[in-house]
XYZ file of C-alpha atoms in Angstrom:
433
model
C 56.904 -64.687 31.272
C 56.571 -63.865 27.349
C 56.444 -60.335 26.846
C 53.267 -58.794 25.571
C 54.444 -56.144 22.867
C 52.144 -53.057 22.675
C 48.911 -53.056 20.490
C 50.178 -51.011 17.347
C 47.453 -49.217 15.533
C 48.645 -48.785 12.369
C 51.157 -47.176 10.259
C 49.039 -43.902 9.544
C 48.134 -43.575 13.409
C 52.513 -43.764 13.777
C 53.080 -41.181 11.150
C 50.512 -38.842 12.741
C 51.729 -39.905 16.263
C 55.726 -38.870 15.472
C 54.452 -35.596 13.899
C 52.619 -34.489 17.053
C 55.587 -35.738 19.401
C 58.163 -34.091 17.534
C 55.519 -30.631 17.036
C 54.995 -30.983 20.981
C 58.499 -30.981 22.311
C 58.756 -27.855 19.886
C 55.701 -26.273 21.519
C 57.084 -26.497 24.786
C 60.364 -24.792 23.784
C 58.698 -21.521 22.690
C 56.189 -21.640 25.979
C 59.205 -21.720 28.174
C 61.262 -19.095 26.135
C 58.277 -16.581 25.233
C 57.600 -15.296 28.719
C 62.141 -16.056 29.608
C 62.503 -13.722 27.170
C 60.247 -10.917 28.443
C 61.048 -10.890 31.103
C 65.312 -10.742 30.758
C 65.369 -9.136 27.345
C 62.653 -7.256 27.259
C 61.734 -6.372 30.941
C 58.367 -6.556 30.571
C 56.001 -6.789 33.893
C 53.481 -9.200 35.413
C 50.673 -7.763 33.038
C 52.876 -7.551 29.864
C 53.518 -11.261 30.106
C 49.647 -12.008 30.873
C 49.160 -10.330 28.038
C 50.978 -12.060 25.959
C 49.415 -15.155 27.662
C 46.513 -13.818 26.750
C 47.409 -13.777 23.014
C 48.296 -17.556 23.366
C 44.219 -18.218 23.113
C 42.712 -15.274 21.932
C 41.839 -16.794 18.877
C 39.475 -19.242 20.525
C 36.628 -17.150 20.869
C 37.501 -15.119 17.853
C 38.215 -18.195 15.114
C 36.801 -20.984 17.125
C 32.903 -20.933 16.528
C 33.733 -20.583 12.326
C 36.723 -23.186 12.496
C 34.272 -26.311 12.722
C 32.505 -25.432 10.605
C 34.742 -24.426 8.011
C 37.327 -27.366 8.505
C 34.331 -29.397 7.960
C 34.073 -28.215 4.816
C 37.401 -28.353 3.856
C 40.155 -31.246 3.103
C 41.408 -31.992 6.808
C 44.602 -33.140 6.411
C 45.420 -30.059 3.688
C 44.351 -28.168 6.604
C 46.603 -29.525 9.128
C 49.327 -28.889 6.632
C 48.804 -25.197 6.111
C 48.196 -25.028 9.650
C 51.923 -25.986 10.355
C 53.260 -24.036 7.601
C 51.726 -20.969 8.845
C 52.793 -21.693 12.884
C 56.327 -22.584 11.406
C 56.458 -18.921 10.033
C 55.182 -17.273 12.453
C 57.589 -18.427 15.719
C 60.360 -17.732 12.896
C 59.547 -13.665 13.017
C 60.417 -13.801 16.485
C 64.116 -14.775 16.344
C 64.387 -12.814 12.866
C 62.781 -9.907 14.867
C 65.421 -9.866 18.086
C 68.109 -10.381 15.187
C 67.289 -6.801 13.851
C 66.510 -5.108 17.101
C 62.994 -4.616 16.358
C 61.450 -7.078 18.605
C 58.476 -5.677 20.844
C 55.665 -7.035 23.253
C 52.898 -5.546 20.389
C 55.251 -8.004 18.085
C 55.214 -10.780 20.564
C 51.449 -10.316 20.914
C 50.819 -10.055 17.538
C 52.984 -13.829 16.246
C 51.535 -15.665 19.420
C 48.190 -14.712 18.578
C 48.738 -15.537 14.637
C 50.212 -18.700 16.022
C 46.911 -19.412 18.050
C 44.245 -18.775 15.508
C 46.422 -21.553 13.635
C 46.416 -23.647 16.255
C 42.350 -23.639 16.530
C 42.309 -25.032 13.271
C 44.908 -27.657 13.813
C 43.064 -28.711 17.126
C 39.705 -29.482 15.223
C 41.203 -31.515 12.703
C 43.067 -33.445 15.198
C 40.307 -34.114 17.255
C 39.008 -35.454 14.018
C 42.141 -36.981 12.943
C 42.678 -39.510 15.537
C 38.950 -41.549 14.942
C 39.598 -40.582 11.813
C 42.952 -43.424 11.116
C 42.086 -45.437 15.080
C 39.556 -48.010 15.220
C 36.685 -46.607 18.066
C 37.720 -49.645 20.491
C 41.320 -48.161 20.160
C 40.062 -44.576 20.627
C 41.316 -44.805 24.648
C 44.758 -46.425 23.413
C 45.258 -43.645 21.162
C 44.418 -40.559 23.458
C 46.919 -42.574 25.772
C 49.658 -42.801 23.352
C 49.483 -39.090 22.250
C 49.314 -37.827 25.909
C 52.382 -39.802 26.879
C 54.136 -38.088 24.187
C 52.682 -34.537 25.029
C 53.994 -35.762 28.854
C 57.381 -37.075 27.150
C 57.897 -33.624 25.361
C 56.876 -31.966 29.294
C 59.486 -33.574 30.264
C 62.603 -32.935 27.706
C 60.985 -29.785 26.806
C 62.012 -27.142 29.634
C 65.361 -28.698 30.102
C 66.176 -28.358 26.119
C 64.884 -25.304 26.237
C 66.647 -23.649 28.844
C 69.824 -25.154 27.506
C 69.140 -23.767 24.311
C 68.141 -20.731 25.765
C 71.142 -20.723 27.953
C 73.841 -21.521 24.903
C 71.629 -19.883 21.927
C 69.246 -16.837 23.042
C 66.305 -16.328 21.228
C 67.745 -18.803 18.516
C 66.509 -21.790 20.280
C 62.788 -20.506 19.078
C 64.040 -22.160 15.797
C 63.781 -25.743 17.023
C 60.448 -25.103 17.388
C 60.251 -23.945 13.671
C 61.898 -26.585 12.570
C 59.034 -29.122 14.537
C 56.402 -27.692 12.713
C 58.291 -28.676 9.440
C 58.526 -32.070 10.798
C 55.167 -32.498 12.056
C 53.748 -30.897 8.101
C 55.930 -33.293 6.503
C 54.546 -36.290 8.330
C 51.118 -35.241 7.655
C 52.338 -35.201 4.192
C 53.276 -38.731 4.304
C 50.165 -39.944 5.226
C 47.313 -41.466 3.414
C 44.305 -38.810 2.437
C 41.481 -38.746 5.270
C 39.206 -36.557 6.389
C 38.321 -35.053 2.868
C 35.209 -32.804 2.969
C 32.132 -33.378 4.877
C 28.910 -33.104 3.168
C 26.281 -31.468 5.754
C 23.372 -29.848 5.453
C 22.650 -26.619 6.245
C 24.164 -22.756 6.238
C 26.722 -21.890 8.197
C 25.133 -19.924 10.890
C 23.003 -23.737 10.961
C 25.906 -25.645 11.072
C 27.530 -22.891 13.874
C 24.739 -22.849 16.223
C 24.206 -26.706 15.883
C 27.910 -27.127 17.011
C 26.858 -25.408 20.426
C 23.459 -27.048 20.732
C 25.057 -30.791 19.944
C 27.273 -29.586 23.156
C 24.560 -28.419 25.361
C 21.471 -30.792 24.437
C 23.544 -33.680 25.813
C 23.472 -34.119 29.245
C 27.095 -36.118 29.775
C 28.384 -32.956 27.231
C 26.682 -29.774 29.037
C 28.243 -31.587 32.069
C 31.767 -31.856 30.116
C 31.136 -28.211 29.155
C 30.958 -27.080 32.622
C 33.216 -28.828 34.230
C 36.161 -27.295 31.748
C 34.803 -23.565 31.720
C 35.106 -24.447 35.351
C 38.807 -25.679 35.638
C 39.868 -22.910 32.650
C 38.311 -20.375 34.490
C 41.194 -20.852 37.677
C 43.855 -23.028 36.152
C 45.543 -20.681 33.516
C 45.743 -18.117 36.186
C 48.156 -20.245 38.297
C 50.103 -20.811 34.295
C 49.961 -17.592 34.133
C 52.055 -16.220 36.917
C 53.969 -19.214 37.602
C 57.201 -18.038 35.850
C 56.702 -14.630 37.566
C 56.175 -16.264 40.942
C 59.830 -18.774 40.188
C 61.378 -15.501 38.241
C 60.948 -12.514 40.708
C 59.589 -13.579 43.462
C 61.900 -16.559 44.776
C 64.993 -15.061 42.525
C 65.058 -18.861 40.783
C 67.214 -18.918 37.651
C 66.231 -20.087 33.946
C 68.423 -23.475 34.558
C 66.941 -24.316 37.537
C 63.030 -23.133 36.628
C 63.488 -25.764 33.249
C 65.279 -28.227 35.448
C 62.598 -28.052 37.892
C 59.573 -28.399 35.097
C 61.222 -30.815 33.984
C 61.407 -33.258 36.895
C 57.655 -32.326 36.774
C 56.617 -33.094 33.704
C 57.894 -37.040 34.699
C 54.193 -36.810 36.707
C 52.679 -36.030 33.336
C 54.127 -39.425 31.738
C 53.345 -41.300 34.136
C 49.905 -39.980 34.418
C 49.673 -40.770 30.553
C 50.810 -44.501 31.418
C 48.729 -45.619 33.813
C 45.232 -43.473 32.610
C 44.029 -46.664 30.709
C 44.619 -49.145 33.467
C 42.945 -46.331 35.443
C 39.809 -45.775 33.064
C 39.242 -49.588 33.110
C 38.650 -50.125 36.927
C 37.039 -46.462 37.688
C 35.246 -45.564 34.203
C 36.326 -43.043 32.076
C 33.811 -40.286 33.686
C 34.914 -40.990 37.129
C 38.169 -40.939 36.220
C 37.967 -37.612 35.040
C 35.859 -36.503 37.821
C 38.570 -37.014 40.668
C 41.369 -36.186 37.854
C 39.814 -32.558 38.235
C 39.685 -32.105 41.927
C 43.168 -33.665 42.542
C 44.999 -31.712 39.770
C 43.791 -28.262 41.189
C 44.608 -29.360 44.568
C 47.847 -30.374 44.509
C 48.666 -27.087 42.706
C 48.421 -25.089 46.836
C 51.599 -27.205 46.787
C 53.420 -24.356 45.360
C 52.656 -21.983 48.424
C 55.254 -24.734 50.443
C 58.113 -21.858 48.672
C 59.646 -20.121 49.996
C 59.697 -22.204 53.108
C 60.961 -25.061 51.339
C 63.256 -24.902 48.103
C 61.771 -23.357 45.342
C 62.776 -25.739 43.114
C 61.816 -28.717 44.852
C 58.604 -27.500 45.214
C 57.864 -26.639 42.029
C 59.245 -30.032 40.845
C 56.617 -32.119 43.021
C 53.807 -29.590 42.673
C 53.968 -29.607 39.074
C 54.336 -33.532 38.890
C 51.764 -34.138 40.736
C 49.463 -31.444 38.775
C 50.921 -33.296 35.718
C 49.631 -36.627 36.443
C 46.482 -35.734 36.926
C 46.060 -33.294 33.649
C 47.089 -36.318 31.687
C 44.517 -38.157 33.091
C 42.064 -35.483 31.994
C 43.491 -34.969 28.758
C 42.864 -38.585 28.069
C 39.500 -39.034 29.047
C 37.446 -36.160 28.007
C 38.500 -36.560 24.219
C 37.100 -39.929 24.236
C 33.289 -39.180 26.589
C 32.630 -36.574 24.064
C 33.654 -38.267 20.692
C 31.391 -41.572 21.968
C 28.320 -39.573 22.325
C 28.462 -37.892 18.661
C 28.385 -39.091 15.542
C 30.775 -38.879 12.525
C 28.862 -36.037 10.862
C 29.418 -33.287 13.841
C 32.333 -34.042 15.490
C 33.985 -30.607 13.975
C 31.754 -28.606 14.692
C 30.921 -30.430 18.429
C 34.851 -29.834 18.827
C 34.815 -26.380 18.009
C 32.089 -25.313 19.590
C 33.353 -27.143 22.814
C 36.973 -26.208 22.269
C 35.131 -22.337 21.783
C 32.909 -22.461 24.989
C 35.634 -23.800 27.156
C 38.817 -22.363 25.780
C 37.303 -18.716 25.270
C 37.524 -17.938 29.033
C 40.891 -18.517 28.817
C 42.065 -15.631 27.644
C 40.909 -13.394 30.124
C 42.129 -15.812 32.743
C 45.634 -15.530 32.265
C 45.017 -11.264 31.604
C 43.236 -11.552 34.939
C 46.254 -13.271 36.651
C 49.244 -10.789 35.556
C 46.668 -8.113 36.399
C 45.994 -9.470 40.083
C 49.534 -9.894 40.722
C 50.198 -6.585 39.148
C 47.832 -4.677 41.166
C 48.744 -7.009 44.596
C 52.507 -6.063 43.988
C 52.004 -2.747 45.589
C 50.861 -3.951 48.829
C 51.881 -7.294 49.050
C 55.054 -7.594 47.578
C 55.539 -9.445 44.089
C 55.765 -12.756 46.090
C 52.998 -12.475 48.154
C 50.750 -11.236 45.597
C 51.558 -14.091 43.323
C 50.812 -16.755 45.689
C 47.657 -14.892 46.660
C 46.766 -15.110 43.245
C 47.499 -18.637 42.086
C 46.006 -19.867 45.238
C 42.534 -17.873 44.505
C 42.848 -19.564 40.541
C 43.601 -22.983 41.894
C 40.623 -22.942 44.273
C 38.077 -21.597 41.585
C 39.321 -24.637 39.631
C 38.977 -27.148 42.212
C 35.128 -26.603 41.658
C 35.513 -28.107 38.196
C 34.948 -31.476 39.875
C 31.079 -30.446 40.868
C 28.998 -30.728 37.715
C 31.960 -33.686 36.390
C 30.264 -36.296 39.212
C 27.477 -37.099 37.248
C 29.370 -38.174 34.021
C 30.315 -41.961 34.887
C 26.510 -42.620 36.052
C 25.173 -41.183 32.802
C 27.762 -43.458 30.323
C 26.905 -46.102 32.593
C 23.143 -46.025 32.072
C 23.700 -45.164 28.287
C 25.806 -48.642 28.314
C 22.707 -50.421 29.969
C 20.330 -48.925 27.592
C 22.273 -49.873 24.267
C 22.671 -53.430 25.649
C 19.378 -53.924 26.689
C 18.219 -53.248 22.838
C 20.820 -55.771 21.749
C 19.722 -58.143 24.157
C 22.621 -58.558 25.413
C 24.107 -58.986 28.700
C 24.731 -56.096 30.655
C 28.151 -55.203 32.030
C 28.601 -54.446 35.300
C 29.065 -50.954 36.388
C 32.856 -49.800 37.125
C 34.008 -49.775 40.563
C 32.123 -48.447 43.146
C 29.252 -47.247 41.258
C 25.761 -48.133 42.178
C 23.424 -48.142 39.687
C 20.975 -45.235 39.365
């Protein structure tokens, strides 16, 4: 049997690609050591670290309406750059901070935020970036590609970091530095793209437009929904899950990365097989079920204490992995195919705004639940009561996400009947409406 090589989609797509993988593994460094190093060098309690969670996407609703439209207007790839320079100097204060014994959770708050208002930024031009340097038909292909390497960098990432962590301290935060660099200099390699987009209109225009695009189309409002939904519950059970592995079933920093680790493996192969997935189901349906099963497998975690915590968390957090990828991979692509060219920042941000701005109070909520639970309950207790009540909430995500696979479908229909051409049949299992 010959063996069929991968599609490649071009040398700019692999420059961009290696960027982002080598950025992602970084990313996952400082998320494991942030909240590690509350908690054992700085002591700081259930609501310090939500808190600090909280920090993580504060700049969403803050930066996120203005960020379409101004990256619009601006040189995306320029953008990108800065954006990286001004992440890489930001996780640097943190180190440099613990160095000379001024480090602090207002600190920590304050370079995680700066570090988030960045990343809104860097998020719209990506979203941009990838149709941007991918042929549409590829669009699915790409999303694919970049998830496996956000799943790949799940699954090195804990492990490296709690080795660093374990052999360097707060020192290992400089990897992730050092990723940033990587990821600016690739970006600096590449072609230019995404120069300035001409639109019409003011900026309050072009800001509520990016919220209207969202709303006025049906498979979008239902998009919209569906994540306010699952962000809403999900990073409540983020939130608290190092708190729940930390202090409440004793686990240690080895075995915690060890165990998200062997997790994260669900991630890649979620990643892998999300295509092969997309082409028998549909892309909507696909993420429909991708949303229900992902917040469901996450009561797995209540199995600890009963079972070994870090076997638990190992097969929880797979599973929950595999079936985030397969979100991650198909919303990207239902929203870019129902906008054109001319909006897609300001769709992004808007959407990225609407859906990502309730995060913030999520993870506050969860490190205040558990805090206020602890009394009566018992840290444990409390922190399974409260990633349980998260995880259900998110489970309703799937709801308004049912309706997404017959709308593409009938959009299909319609743009084939005005080609006169032959229309496809609908994916499996789907009737027509």
């Amino acid at each position: 049997m010959k063996l069929r090589l991968p599609v490649s989609l071009g040398p700019e797509f692999n420059r961009f690609w290696l960027g982002q993988t080598v950025s992602t593994v970084g990313d996952r460094i400082t998320v494991f050591v942030v909240p590690t190093l509350m908690i054992f060098a700085l002591d700081a309690s259930a609501l310090q670290v939500g808190v600090v969670a909280m920090a993580q996407y504060l700049g969403i609703p803050l930066l996120g309406p203005i960020a379409g439209v101004l990256v619009d207007r601006w040189d995306k790839r320029r953008t990108m750059l800065a954006c990286d320079l001004i992440r890489l100097l930001a996780v640097g204060i943190i180190p440099l901070a613990y160095w000379q014994d001024w480090l602090s959770i207002p600190l920590l708050f304050g370079c995680v935020a700066v570090i988030s208002g960045a990343t809104i930024f860097f998020t719209v031009g990506y979203l941009v970036a990838v149709p941007a340097v991918v042929p549409k038909e590829h669009l699915v292909r790409a999303y694919a590609r970049l998830e496996g390497s956000r799943s790949v960098s799940e699954v090195s990432g804990p492990s490296i970091a709690a080795g660093l962590y374990g052999a360097l301290g707060v020192a290992a935060l400089v990897v992730d530095a050092a990723s940033y660099l990587v990821s600016a200099l690739c970006f600096k390699a590449m072609r230019p793209w995404g120069e300035k987009t001409v639109t019409e209109g003011s900026v309050g225009q072009r800001l509520t437009a990016g919220f209207r695009l969202n709303w006025a189309d049906p498979v979008l409002r239902r998009v919209v929904v569906a994540a306010v939904t699952l962000n809403c519950g999900g990073p409540v059970f983020v939130t608290v899950l190092p708190v729940l592995a930390y202090q409440g079933l004793g686990v240690s920093v080895g075995v915690f990365g060890a165990a998200m680790s062997v997790a994260a493996v669900g991630a890649l192969v979620g990643a892998a097989v999300a295509g092969r997935i997309s082409d028998r189901l549909g892309t909507g349906r696909m993420m429909a079920w991708a949303l229900l099963l992902h917040c469901l497998v996450g009561l797995g975690v209540l199995a600890a204490p009963a079972l070994p915590a870090g076997p638990v968390i190992a097969v929880t957090m797979g599973c929950y992995g595999f079936f985030m990828s397969c979100i991650n991979v198909s919303s990207a692509p239902i929203r870019q195919s129902r906008m054109s060219a001319q909006h897609q920042g300001v769709m992004h941000a808007a959407f990225r705004t609407v859906t990502w701005g309730v995060i913030p109070l999520a993870a506050l909520v969860g490190g205040l639940g558990v805090t206020l639970l602890t009394g009566p309950l018992g840290v444990l207790d409390a922190a399974r009561v409260v990633m349980a009540a998260g995880t259900l909430l998110a489970a309703c995500s799937f709801l308004p996400a049912l309706r997404i696979q017959p709308l593409l479908d009938a959009a299909e229909r319609e743009k084939a009947e005005e080609a006169d051409e032959p229309v496809a049949e609908p994916a499996l299992g789907e009737g027509r409406s």
